[in-house]
Amino acid sequence: MNVFELELSEQEVLRRQSLEELRRLGINPYPAAEYPTNAFSTEIVGNFNDEAEPREVCIAGRMMSCRVMGKASFVELQDSKGRIQVYVTRDDICPGDNKDLYNVVFKKLLDIGDFIGIRGFVFRTQTGEVSVHAKELTLLSKSLKPLPIVKYKDGVAYDKFDDPELRYRQRYVDLVVNDGVKDTFMQRATVIRTLRRVLDEAGYTEVETPTLQMIAGGASARPFITHFNALDQDMYMRIATELYLKRLIVGGFEGVYEIGKNFRNEGMDRNHNPEFTCMELYVQYKDYNWMMSFTEKLLETICIAVNGKPEREIDGNIVSFKAPYRRLPILEAIKEKTGFDCEGKTEEEIRAFCLSKGMEVDETMGKGKLIDELFGEFCEGTFIQPTFITDYPVEMSPLTKMHRSKAGLTERFELMVNGKELANAYSELNDPIDQEERFKEQMRLADKGDDEAMIIDQDFLRALQYGMPPTSGIGIGIDRLVMLMTGKTFIQEVLFFPQMKPEKQAPKSTIQEWAAIGVDEPWVYVLRKAGFYLVQDIKDEKPQGLQQKIGDVVKKYKLDLQKPSVDEVQAWINAVA
């Protein structure tokens, strides 16, 4: 055994030994040639006909279980669609005198998790299970780590792979061993595919805009900052696609949309991930009333595509996406839930009411921020059925057109579903002078300490000065939309690879630190295997005892090493002291 393999588990060591044995037998454990599959598990089972001639198939997948019964065995094979049973006999896959493929390779050198290819015919077993009778077996890829296969005994599950941190960090394992996980992401694909189809059929153009931006605009959020070496300039990861998409409306597109990643340097919780997917759509000559009607039909269509009906159970509630949805002005919503009427109130009066309710507010918060805090505290979580919250104060909406009939308000809505914001939309502000004043007000808020206030985008103002037609725009959070359509409670369940804290590693002294006390590199791995990860760990050991522990590892793993003398071990211990 190689000394470097001491840091592997016993199962990993055995699998690597099997790998080398396969190579000695002339079997490539990772062949390059195409394996010409022509069927999938679910299709084979679904189309099986007892009266038809036996169907020849070529399938491939991961071996998930194996029951060896002498000269015959049953394997459960998992492909990209599902699982199917395979019947393997010695004489069928080894028709000649040499039976090593079955007796050695199949029975001794293959492991759960290995990818194999099977050529054979479909039949029904005596117990009634549709299976594939193998005539040829090919190893396609050797697995070096054991899968956490769930075992059941007396109705109790053992070795479940259900720790959330492990599942999200090792999604590739989660997808293999946990039922239903892949289905969620197939449904996510249906959500995006349907969304794109509806927008394309409406005549709108999918576009791409920069991810690296000189100004973090289009939303109120804290950005990620990076450095562009070629320009020797700090850049921002985009927090929204809005301002670039509006430039394209200025340029003459009827409607444009983008489905892409945004990045906001903010918190992580069950509803937020700093890197998230958003769809933004802008259509000329429309307003927010039109956009509400369009959004209702869009979400109803998506829900039917994913669930077969316009309703979905979410957190124990039946949520209906069938149009139309309730439309409620934000100030009326706050008054309805708190009894306090924000209309006509000053910033100081609203702040005083917030403080009277025990809310944490401060002098950096302007009127719009205070109203937003009030809505979030008392209203947002109460709207379970889809509800358009409309007509936001101008202080909360720096990119939105003033309301045509309500002074101080704007033509904006947010769509609330299951107590969370799903979409944000405007009748877009296209008055360049008004827009410049709104940006300046945002800069005044930034001077007061609001680190989410927008920065003035001079090029966007220049674009508006060339003229932008009346336009309506909307942003829909794709991750939250998928949560709703699949009934998931945590955003991490609908992201393949959610952001995670760094993986915790047991502290270890480096090879150089061990060398400093006279320990050569091979003995470092032996010491670690014996439970000594830090140089200081050997400080209080007796030299004879430590030598014995080292010798036990050398003997157990049959290492080609000469055990150090007691004097050498004593020298290591003295060097630590």
Coordinates of C-alpha atoms in Angstrom, one line a residue:
M1 CA 0.0 0.0 0.0
N2 CA 1.2 3.5 -0.8
V3 CA 1.8 5.6 2.3
F4 CA -0.2 8.5 0.8
E5 CA -3.3 6.3 0.7
L6 CA -3.4 6.2 4.6
E7 CA -5.6 9.3 4.5
L8 CA -8.2 7.3 2.6
S9 CA -11.0 5.3 4.2
E10 CA -10.7 1.5 4.2
Q11 CA -13.4 1.3 1.5
E12 CA -11.5 3.8 -0.7
V13 CA -8.3 1.8 -0.3
L14 CA -10.1 -1.4 -1.4
R15 CA -11.7 0.3 -4.4
R16 CA -8.3 1.5 -5.5
Q17 CA -6.9 -1.9 -5.1
S18 CA -9.7 -3.2 -7.3
L19 CA -8.9 -0.5 -9.8
E20 CA -5.3 -1.7 -10.1
E21 CA -6.4 -5.4 -10.3
L22 CA -8.8 -4.5 -13.2
R23 CA -5.9 -2.8 -15.1
R24 CA -3.7 -5.9 -14.4
L25 CA -6.4 -8.0 -16.1
G26 CA -6.3 -5.8 -19.1
I27 CA -9.6 -4.0 -18.4
N28 CA -9.7 -0.2 -18.8
P29 CA -11.8 1.1 -15.9
Y30 CA -12.4 4.3 -17.8
P31 CA -12.9 3.4 -21.5
A32 CA -13.1 6.3 -24.0
A33 CA -15.2 4.6 -26.7
E34 CA -18.9 5.5 -27.2
Y35 CA -21.3 3.0 -25.5
P36 CA -24.3 2.9 -27.9
T37 CA -27.3 2.9 -25.5
N38 CA -30.7 2.6 -27.2
A39 CA -33.1 2.5 -24.2
F40 CA -33.9 3.9 -20.8
S41 CA -35.2 2.2 -17.7
T42 CA -38.6 3.9 -17.5
E43 CA -39.3 3.4 -21.2
I44 CA -38.4 -0.3 -21.1
V45 CA -40.8 -0.9 -18.2
G46 CA -43.5 1.3 -19.7
N47 CA -43.5 -0.4 -23.1
F48 CA -43.0 -4.0 -22.0
N49 CA -45.4 -6.4 -23.7
D50 CA -45.6 -10.0 -22.4
E51 CA -46.9 -11.2 -25.8
A52 CA -44.2 -9.6 -27.9
E53 CA -40.9 -11.1 -29.0
P54 CA -38.1 -10.5 -26.5
R55 CA -36.7 -7.0 -27.1
E56 CA -33.0 -6.6 -27.5
V57 CA -31.7 -3.5 -25.6
C58 CA -28.4 -1.8 -24.7
I59 CA -28.5 0.2 -21.5
A60 CA -26.0 1.8 -19.1
G61 CA -26.1 3.3 -15.7
R62 CA -24.8 3.2 -12.1
M63 CA -24.9 -0.1 -10.2
M64 CA -27.0 0.7 -7.0
S65 CA -27.3 -2.8 -5.5
C66 CA -26.2 -6.3 -6.2
R67 CA -27.4 -9.7 -4.9
V68 CA -25.0 -12.5 -5.8
M69 CA -26.5 -16.0 -5.7
G70 CA -23.8 -18.3 -7.0
K71 CA -23.8 -18.5 -10.7
A72 CA -26.6 -15.9 -11.0
S73 CA -27.1 -12.4 -9.6
F74 CA -29.5 -9.5 -9.7
V75 CA -28.3 -5.9 -10.1
E76 CA -30.3 -2.7 -9.8
L77 CA -29.2 -0.3 -12.5
Q78 CA -29.9 3.5 -12.2
D79 CA -29.8 5.5 -15.4
S80 CA -30.8 9.1 -16.1
K81 CA -34.5 8.3 -16.1
G82 CA -34.9 5.8 -13.2
R83 CA -34.0 2.2 -12.1
I84 CA -34.3 -1.2 -13.6
Q85 CA -33.4 -4.7 -12.5
V86 CA -30.7 -6.6 -14.5
Y87 CA -30.3 -10.4 -14.3
V88 CA -26.7 -11.5 -14.7
T89 CA -25.6 -15.1 -15.0
R90 CA -22.1 -16.5 -15.3
D91 CA -22.5 -18.5 -18.4
D92 CA -24.4 -15.8 -20.3
I93 CA -21.7 -13.1 -19.9
C94 CA -18.9 -15.7 -20.0
P95 CA -19.9 -18.1 -22.9
G96 CA -16.4 -19.5 -23.2
D97 CA -14.2 -21.4 -20.8
N98 CA -12.8 -18.3 -19.2
K99 CA -15.3 -17.3 -16.4
D100 CA -13.1 -14.5 -14.9
L101 CA -15.5 -11.7 -16.1
Y102 CA -18.2 -13.1 -13.7
N103 CA -16.1 -14.9 -11.0
V104 CA -13.4 -12.2 -10.6
V105 CA -14.5 -8.9 -12.2
F106 CA -18.2 -8.9 -11.5
K107 CA -18.2 -10.7 -8.1
K108 CA -15.0 -9.2 -6.6
L109 CA -13.9 -6.1 -8.4
L110 CA -17.1 -4.2 -9.2
D111 CA -18.6 -2.0 -6.4
I112 CA -21.9 -0.2 -5.8
G113 CA -21.6 3.1 -7.6
D114 CA -19.7 1.7 -10.6
F115 CA -21.1 2.5 -14.1
I116 CA -21.7 -0.5 -16.3
G117 CA -23.1 -1.2 -19.7
I118 CA -25.5 -4.1 -20.4
R119 CA -26.6 -5.7 -23.7
G120 CA -29.4 -8.2 -23.4
F121 CA -33.1 -8.7 -23.7
V122 CA -36.1 -7.7 -21.7
F123 CA -38.2 -10.2 -19.8
R124 CA -40.5 -10.6 -16.8
T125 CA -39.1 -12.5 -13.8
Q126 CA -41.1 -15.1 -11.9
T127 CA -41.9 -12.5 -9.3
G128 CA -43.4 -10.3 -12.1
E129 CA -40.7 -7.6 -12.3
V130 CA -39.7 -6.4 -15.8
S131 CA -36.0 -6.8 -16.0
V132 CA -33.1 -7.0 -18.5
H133 CA -31.4 -10.4 -19.0
A134 CA -27.7 -9.6 -19.5
K135 CA -25.8 -11.2 -22.4
E136 CA -22.8 -8.8 -22.2
L137 CA -21.5 -6.7 -19.4
T138 CA -19.0 -3.8 -19.8
L139 CA -17.3 -1.7 -17.1
L140 CA -17.7 2.0 -18.1
S141 CA -16.4 3.9 -15.0
K142 CA -15.0 2.8 -11.7
S143 CA -16.3 4.6 -8.6
L144 CA -13.6 5.2 -6.0
K145 CA -15.8 6.6 -3.2
P146 CA -18.6 4.5 -1.6
L147 CA -22.1 6.0 -2.0
P148 CA -24.2 6.5 1.2
I149 CA -26.8 3.9 0.2
V150 CA -29.9 4.0 2.4
K151 CA -30.7 0.6 4.1
Y152 CA -34.0 -0.4 5.6
K153 CA -34.6 -2.8 8.4
D154 CA -38.0 -3.3 10.1
G155 CA -39.2 -0.1 8.4
V156 CA -36.3 2.0 9.8
A157 CA -33.9 3.7 7.4
Y158 CA -30.2 3.6 8.1
D159 CA -27.3 5.5 6.5
K160 CA -29.6 8.2 5.1
F161 CA -27.9 11.0 3.2
D162 CA -30.1 13.7 4.7
D163 CA -27.8 16.2 6.4
P164 CA -28.7 19.5 4.6
E165 CA -25.1 20.8 4.6
L166 CA -23.8 17.6 3.1
R167 CA -26.6 17.4 0.6
Y168 CA -26.1 21.0 -0.7
R169 CA -22.3 20.7 -0.6
Q170 CA -22.2 17.3 -2.4
R171 CA -25.2 17.8 -4.7
Y172 CA -23.8 15.1 -7.0
V173 CA -24.3 12.5 -4.3
D174 CA -27.7 13.9 -3.3
L175 CA -28.9 13.5 -6.9
V176 CA -27.8 9.9 -7.0
V177 CA -29.1 8.6 -3.7
N178 CA -32.1 10.7 -2.7
D179 CA -35.4 10.1 -4.5
G180 CA -37.2 13.2 -5.8
V181 CA -34.2 15.6 -5.9
K182 CA -33.6 15.3 -9.6
D183 CA -37.3 15.7 -10.2
T184 CA -37.2 19.1 -8.6
F185 CA -34.5 20.3 -11.0
M186 CA -36.4 18.8 -13.9
Q187 CA -39.3 20.9 -12.8
R188 CA -37.0 23.9 -12.6
A189 CA -36.1 23.3 -16.2
T190 CA -39.8 23.2 -17.1
V191 CA -40.4 26.5 -15.4
I192 CA -37.6 28.2 -17.4
R193 CA -38.5 26.5 -20.6
T194 CA -42.2 27.5 -20.3
L195 CA -41.3 31.1 -19.3
R196 CA -39.0 31.4 -22.4
R197 CA -41.7 29.9 -24.7
V198 CA -44.4 32.3 -23.5
L199 CA -42.1 35.3 -24.0
D200 CA -40.8 34.1 -27.4
E201 CA -44.3 33.5 -28.6
A202 CA -45.3 37.0 -27.5
G203 CA -42.6 38.3 -29.9
Y204 CA -40.0 39.4 -27.4
T205 CA -36.3 39.0 -27.9
E206 CA -34.0 37.2 -25.5
V207 CA -30.7 39.2 -25.0
E208 CA -27.6 39.3 -22.9
T209 CA -26.2 42.3 -21.0
P210 CA -22.9 42.7 -19.1
T211 CA -22.4 40.9 -15.8
L212 CA -19.4 43.2 -14.9
Q213 CA -20.6 46.8 -14.7
M214 CA -18.9 50.1 -13.9
I215 CA -22.0 51.2 -11.9
A216 CA -24.2 48.9 -9.8
G217 CA -27.5 50.1 -11.0
G218 CA -31.1 49.0 -11.5
A219 CA -31.9 48.1 -7.9
S220 CA -31.3 49.1 -4.3
A221 CA -28.7 46.5 -3.1
R222 CA -25.2 46.2 -1.9
P223 CA -22.9 44.9 -4.8
F224 CA -20.0 42.6 -5.0
I225 CA -16.8 44.5 -6.0
T226 CA -14.0 43.0 -8.1
H227 CA -11.0 44.4 -9.9
F228 CA -10.6 44.6 -13.7
N229 CA -6.8 44.2 -14.2
A230 CA -6.8 45.2 -17.9
L231 CA -8.5 48.6 -17.0
D232 CA -6.9 48.8 -13.5
Q233 CA -10.4 49.7 -12.3
D234 CA -12.8 48.3 -9.7
M235 CA -16.0 46.8 -11.2
Y236 CA -19.3 45.6 -9.8
M237 CA -21.0 42.3 -10.3
R238 CA -24.4 43.3 -11.6
I239 CA -27.3 43.6 -9.1
A240 CA -29.9 43.9 -11.9
T241 CA -30.1 43.9 -15.7
E242 CA -32.6 46.8 -15.8
L243 CA -30.6 49.8 -17.0
Y244 CA -29.0 47.9 -19.9
L245 CA -32.3 46.4 -21.1
K246 CA -33.9 49.9 -21.1
R247 CA -31.0 51.1 -23.3
L248 CA -32.2 48.4 -25.8
I249 CA -35.7 49.8 -25.7
V250 CA -34.2 53.2 -26.5
G251 CA -32.5 51.5 -29.4
G252 CA -35.7 50.4 -30.9
F253 CA -36.5 46.9 -29.7
E254 CA -40.2 46.2 -29.1
G255 CA -39.6 43.9 -26.1
V256 CA -36.5 42.4 -24.6
Y257 CA -35.9 40.0 -21.8
E258 CA -32.9 38.4 -20.1
I259 CA -32.8 35.3 -17.9
G260 CA -29.5 35.5 -16.0
K261 CA -27.6 35.7 -12.7
N262 CA -27.6 38.7 -10.4
F263 CA -25.3 39.2 -7.4
R264 CA -26.2 41.0 -4.2
N265 CA -23.7 41.1 -1.4
E266 CA -26.2 40.5 1.3
G267 CA -27.4 37.8 3.7
M268 CA -28.1 34.1 3.1
D269 CA -31.2 32.4 4.5
R270 CA -34.0 30.1 3.5
N271 CA -35.3 32.7 1.0
H272 CA -32.1 34.4 -0.2
N273 CA -28.9 33.4 -2.0
P274 CA -26.3 36.1 -2.9
E275 CA -26.1 34.7 -6.4
F276 CA -29.6 34.3 -7.9
T277 CA -31.4 34.0 -11.2
C278 CA -33.8 36.7 -12.4
M279 CA -35.8 37.3 -15.5
E280 CA -36.3 40.9 -16.5
L281 CA -38.7 41.9 -19.3
Y282 CA -39.3 45.3 -20.9
V283 CA -42.0 46.0 -23.5
Q284 CA -42.6 49.3 -25.2
Y285 CA -46.0 51.1 -25.2
K286 CA -47.2 49.1 -22.2
D287 CA -47.9 50.2 -18.6
Y288 CA -48.0 48.4 -15.2
N289 CA -51.7 47.5 -15.6
W290 CA -51.0 45.6 -18.8
M291 CA -48.0 44.0 -17.0
M292 CA -50.2 42.7 -14.2
S293 CA -52.5 41.0 -16.7
F294 CA -49.6 39.6 -18.6
T295 CA -48.0 38.3 -15.4
E296 CA -51.2 36.5 -14.2
K297 CA -51.4 34.6 -17.5
L298 CA -47.7 33.8 -17.5
L299 CA -47.7 32.3 -14.0
E300 CA -50.9 30.4 -14.6
T301 CA -49.3 28.9 -17.7
I302 CA -46.1 27.9 -15.9
C303 CA -48.0 26.3 -13.0
I304 CA -50.1 24.2 -15.3
A305 CA -46.9 23.1 -17.2
V306 CA -45.2 22.1 -14.0
N307 CA -48.1 20.7 -12.0
G308 CA -50.8 19.9 -14.5
K309 CA -53.2 22.4 -12.8
P310 CA -53.1 26.1 -11.8
E311 CA -52.8 25.3 -8.1
R312 CA -50.0 24.1 -5.9
E313 CA -49.7 23.1 -2.3
I314 CA -47.1 25.3 -0.6
D315 CA -46.3 25.1 3.2
G316 CA -49.6 23.4 3.8
N317 CA -51.6 26.1 1.8
I318 CA -53.2 25.6 -1.5
V319 CA -52.0 28.5 -3.6
S320 CA -54.0 29.2 -6.8
F321 CA -52.2 30.9 -9.7
K322 CA -55.3 31.2 -11.7
A323 CA -55.9 34.7 -13.0
P324 CA -57.0 37.3 -11.9
Y325 CA -55.1 38.3 -8.7
R326 CA -56.1 40.8 -6.0
R327 CA -54.7 44.3 -6.5
L328 CA -54.0 46.3 -3.3
P329 CA -52.2 49.7 -2.9
I330 CA -49.3 49.5 -0.5
L331 CA -50.5 52.3 1.8
E332 CA -53.9 50.6 2.0
A333 CA -52.2 47.3 2.9
I334 CA -50.3 49.0 5.7
K335 CA -53.4 50.7 7.0
E336 CA -55.3 47.4 6.7
K337 CA -52.8 45.5 8.8
T338 CA -51.7 48.3 11.3
G339 CA -54.4 50.9 11.4
F340 CA -51.8 53.6 10.6
D341 CA -52.4 55.7 7.4
C342 CA -49.0 56.7 5.9
E343 CA -50.6 58.9 3.3
G344 CA -49.7 62.5 3.9
K345 CA -47.4 61.7 6.8
T346 CA -43.9 63.1 7.1
E347 CA -40.8 61.1 7.4
E348 CA -40.6 62.0 11.1
E349 CA -44.2 60.9 11.8
I350 CA -43.6 57.5 10.1
R351 CA -40.4 57.0 12.0
A352 CA -42.1 57.8 15.3
F353 CA -44.8 55.2 14.5
C354 CA -42.2 52.6 13.6
L355 CA -40.4 53.2 16.9
S356 CA -43.7 53.0 18.8
K357 CA -44.1 49.5 17.3
G358 CA -40.6 48.5 18.6
M359 CA -39.1 48.4 15.1
E360 CA -35.3 49.0 14.6
V361 CA -35.2 52.1 12.5
D362 CA -32.6 55.0 12.4
E363 CA -31.9 58.4 11.0
T364 CA -30.3 57.0 7.8
M365 CA -33.7 55.6 6.7
G366 CA -35.7 57.9 4.4
K367 CA -39.5 57.9 4.0
G368 CA -39.5 55.2 1.4
K369 CA -37.2 52.9 3.4
L370 CA -39.4 53.4 6.5
I371 CA -42.6 52.4 4.5
D372 CA -40.7 49.4 3.1
E373 CA -39.8 48.4 6.6
L374 CA -43.4 48.8 7.8
F375 CA -44.7 46.7 4.9
G376 CA -42.1 44.0 5.5
E377 CA -42.8 43.8 9.3
F378 CA -46.6 43.8 9.3
C379 CA -47.9 42.9 5.8
E380 CA -45.6 40.9 3.5
G381 CA -45.9 37.6 5.2
T382 CA -49.7 37.7 5.3
F383 CA -50.3 37.5 1.6
I384 CA -50.5 33.8 0.8
Q385 CA -52.6 33.9 -2.4
P386 CA -51.0 35.9 -5.3
T387 CA -51.6 39.6 -4.6
F388 CA -50.4 42.7 -6.5
I389 CA -49.2 45.3 -4.1
T390 CA -49.4 48.6 -6.1
D391 CA -48.8 52.3 -6.1
Y392 CA -45.6 52.7 -4.1
P393 CA -44.4 56.1 -2.8
V394 CA -41.9 57.8 -5.1
E395 CA -39.2 57.6 -2.4
M396 CA -39.2 53.8 -2.8
S397 CA -39.2 53.8 -6.6
P398 CA -36.4 55.8 -8.2
L399 CA -36.9 54.2 -11.6
T400 CA -40.7 54.4 -11.8
K401 CA -43.1 56.8 -13.5
M402 CA -45.2 59.0 -11.3
H403 CA -48.8 57.8 -10.8
R404 CA -51.1 59.4 -13.4
S405 CA -53.7 60.3 -10.8
K406 CA -52.2 59.9 -7.3
A407 CA -49.8 62.5 -6.1
G408 CA -46.6 61.3 -4.5
L409 CA -47.1 57.7 -5.7
T410 CA -45.7 55.8 -8.6
E411 CA -47.0 53.2 -11.0
R412 CA -45.3 50.2 -9.5
F413 CA -46.4 46.8 -8.2
E414 CA -44.8 43.9 -6.4
L415 CA -46.3 40.5 -6.6
M416 CA -46.6 38.7 -3.2
V417 CA -47.1 35.0 -3.1
N418 CA -46.9 32.8 0.0
G419 CA -45.8 35.7 2.1
K420 CA -42.8 36.6 -0.1
E421 CA -42.1 39.0 -3.0
L422 CA -42.0 37.2 -6.3
A423 CA -41.9 40.0 -8.9
N424 CA -41.3 43.8 -9.1
A425 CA -42.7 45.9 -12.0
Y426 CA -43.1 49.5 -13.1
S427 CA -44.5 51.8 -15.7
E428 CA -40.9 52.8 -16.4
L429 CA -39.8 56.3 -15.8
N430 CA -38.8 57.8 -19.2
D431 CA -38.5 61.5 -18.3
P432 CA -34.7 62.1 -18.2
I433 CA -34.9 65.2 -16.1
D434 CA -37.1 63.6 -13.5
Q435 CA -34.8 60.5 -13.6
E436 CA -31.8 62.7 -12.9
E437 CA -33.5 64.3 -9.9
R438 CA -34.5 60.8 -8.5
F439 CA -30.8 59.7 -8.8
K440 CA -29.7 62.8 -7.0
E441 CA -32.1 62.0 -4.2
Q442 CA -30.7 58.5 -4.0
M443 CA -27.2 60.0 -3.6
R444 CA -28.5 62.2 -0.8
L445 CA -29.7 59.0 0.9
A446 CA -26.3 57.4 0.3
D447 CA -24.7 60.5 2.0
K448 CA -26.9 59.8 5.0
G449 CA -25.5 56.3 5.3
D450 CA -27.9 54.2 3.1
D451 CA -25.4 51.7 1.6
E452 CA -28.2 50.3 -0.7
A453 CA -29.0 53.6 -2.4
M454 CA -28.5 53.8 -6.2
I455 CA -25.5 55.5 -7.9
I456 CA -26.1 57.9 -10.7
D457 CA -25.6 56.2 -14.1
Q458 CA -24.7 59.1 -16.4
D459 CA -24.7 57.0 -19.5
F460 CA -28.2 55.7 -18.8
L461 CA -29.4 59.3 -18.4
R462 CA -27.8 60.1 -21.7
A463 CA -29.7 57.2 -23.3
L464 CA -33.0 58.5 -21.9
Q465 CA -32.2 61.9 -23.3
Y466 CA -32.4 60.3 -26.8
G467 CA -35.9 59.3 -25.9
M468 CA -37.4 56.1 -24.5
P469 CA -41.0 55.2 -25.5
P470 CA -43.6 54.5 -22.8
T471 CA -42.5 51.1 -21.4
S472 CA -43.4 48.6 -18.8
G473 CA -40.9 46.3 -17.1
I474 CA -40.8 43.5 -14.7
G475 CA -38.3 41.4 -12.8
I476 CA -39.2 37.9 -11.6
G477 CA -37.0 35.9 -9.2
I478 CA -36.6 32.5 -10.9
D479 CA -35.4 30.7 -7.8
R480 CA -38.4 31.8 -5.7
L481 CA -40.7 31.0 -8.6
V482 CA -39.3 27.5 -8.7
M483 CA -39.8 27.2 -4.9
L484 CA -43.4 28.1 -5.4
M485 CA -44.0 25.8 -8.3
T486 CA -42.4 22.8 -6.6
G487 CA -43.6 23.5 -3.1
K488 CA -40.1 23.8 -1.6
T489 CA -39.5 25.8 1.6
F490 CA -35.8 26.5 1.3
I491 CA -34.2 28.2 -1.7
Q492 CA -31.2 25.8 -1.3
E493 CA -33.6 23.0 -2.5
V494 CA -34.0 24.5 -5.9
L495 CA -30.3 25.6 -6.5
F496 CA -27.9 22.9 -7.7
F497 CA -25.0 24.5 -5.9
P498 CA -26.1 27.1 -3.3
Q499 CA -23.5 29.3 -1.7
M500 CA -22.1 27.7 1.4
K501 CA -19.7 28.6 4.2
P502 CA -16.2 27.1 3.7
E503 CA -16.0 23.4 4.5
K504 CA -14.7 22.7 7.9
Q505 CA -11.4 20.8 7.9
A506 CA -9.8 19.2 10.9
P507 CA -6.6 21.2 11.7
K508 CA -3.4 19.5 10.6
S509 CA 0.2 20.5 10.9
T510 CA 1.9 20.8 7.5
I511 CA 4.6 18.5 6.1
Q512 CA 7.0 21.4 6.7
E513 CA 6.0 21.8 10.4
W514 CA 6.6 18.0 11.0
A515 CA 9.9 18.2 9.1
A516 CA 11.0 21.0 11.5
I517 CA 11.0 18.4 14.4
G518 CA 12.7 15.8 12.3
V519 CA 9.7 13.8 11.0
D520 CA 10.2 12.7 7.4
E521 CA 7.1 12.9 5.1
P522 CA 6.1 9.2 5.0
W523 CA 5.9 9.2 8.8
V524 CA 3.6 12.2 8.8
Y525 CA 0.9 10.1 7.1
V526 CA 1.4 7.3 9.5
L527 CA 1.2 9.6 12.5
R528 CA -2.1 11.1 11.1
K529 CA -3.5 7.6 10.6
A530 CA -2.6 6.9 14.3
G531 CA -4.6 10.0 15.3
F532 CA -1.8 12.6 15.6
Y533 CA -2.8 15.6 13.4
L534 CA -0.8 18.4 15.0
V535 CA 2.8 18.4 16.0
Q536 CA 1.8 19.3 19.6
D537 CA -0.3 16.1 19.8
I538 CA 2.8 13.9 20.3
K539 CA 4.2 16.2 23.1
D540 CA 3.0 14.2 26.0
E541 CA 3.4 10.7 24.4
K542 CA 5.8 8.1 25.8
P543 CA 8.4 7.2 23.1
Q544 CA 7.8 3.5 23.4
G545 CA 4.0 3.9 23.2
L546 CA 4.2 6.2 20.2
Q547 CA 6.6 3.8 18.5
Q548 CA 4.1 1.0 19.1
K549 CA 1.2 3.0 17.6
I550 CA 3.3 3.7 14.6
G551 CA 4.3 0.0 14.3
D552 CA 0.6 -1.0 14.5
V553 CA -0.3 1.2 11.5
V554 CA 2.7 -0.1 9.5
K555 CA 1.7 -3.7 10.2
K556 CA -2.0 -3.2 9.6
Y557 CA -1.6 -1.6 6.2
K558 CA 1.5 -3.7 5.2
L559 CA 3.6 -0.6 4.5
D560 CA 7.1 -1.0 3.1
L561 CA 8.6 1.0 5.9
Q562 CA 11.1 0.3 8.7
K563 CA 9.7 1.3 12.1
P564 CA 11.6 4.2 13.6
S565 CA 13.7 3.5 16.7
V566 CA 12.6 4.6 20.2
D567 CA 15.5 7.1 20.2
E568 CA 14.2 8.6 16.9
V569 CA 10.7 8.9 18.3
Q570 CA 12.1 10.4 21.5
A571 CA 14.0 13.0 19.4
W572 CA 10.7 14.0 17.8
I573 CA 9.0 14.5 21.2
N574 CA 11.9 16.4 22.6
A575 CA 11.9 18.8 19.5
V576 CA 8.2 19.6 20.2
A577 CA 8.9 20.3 23.9

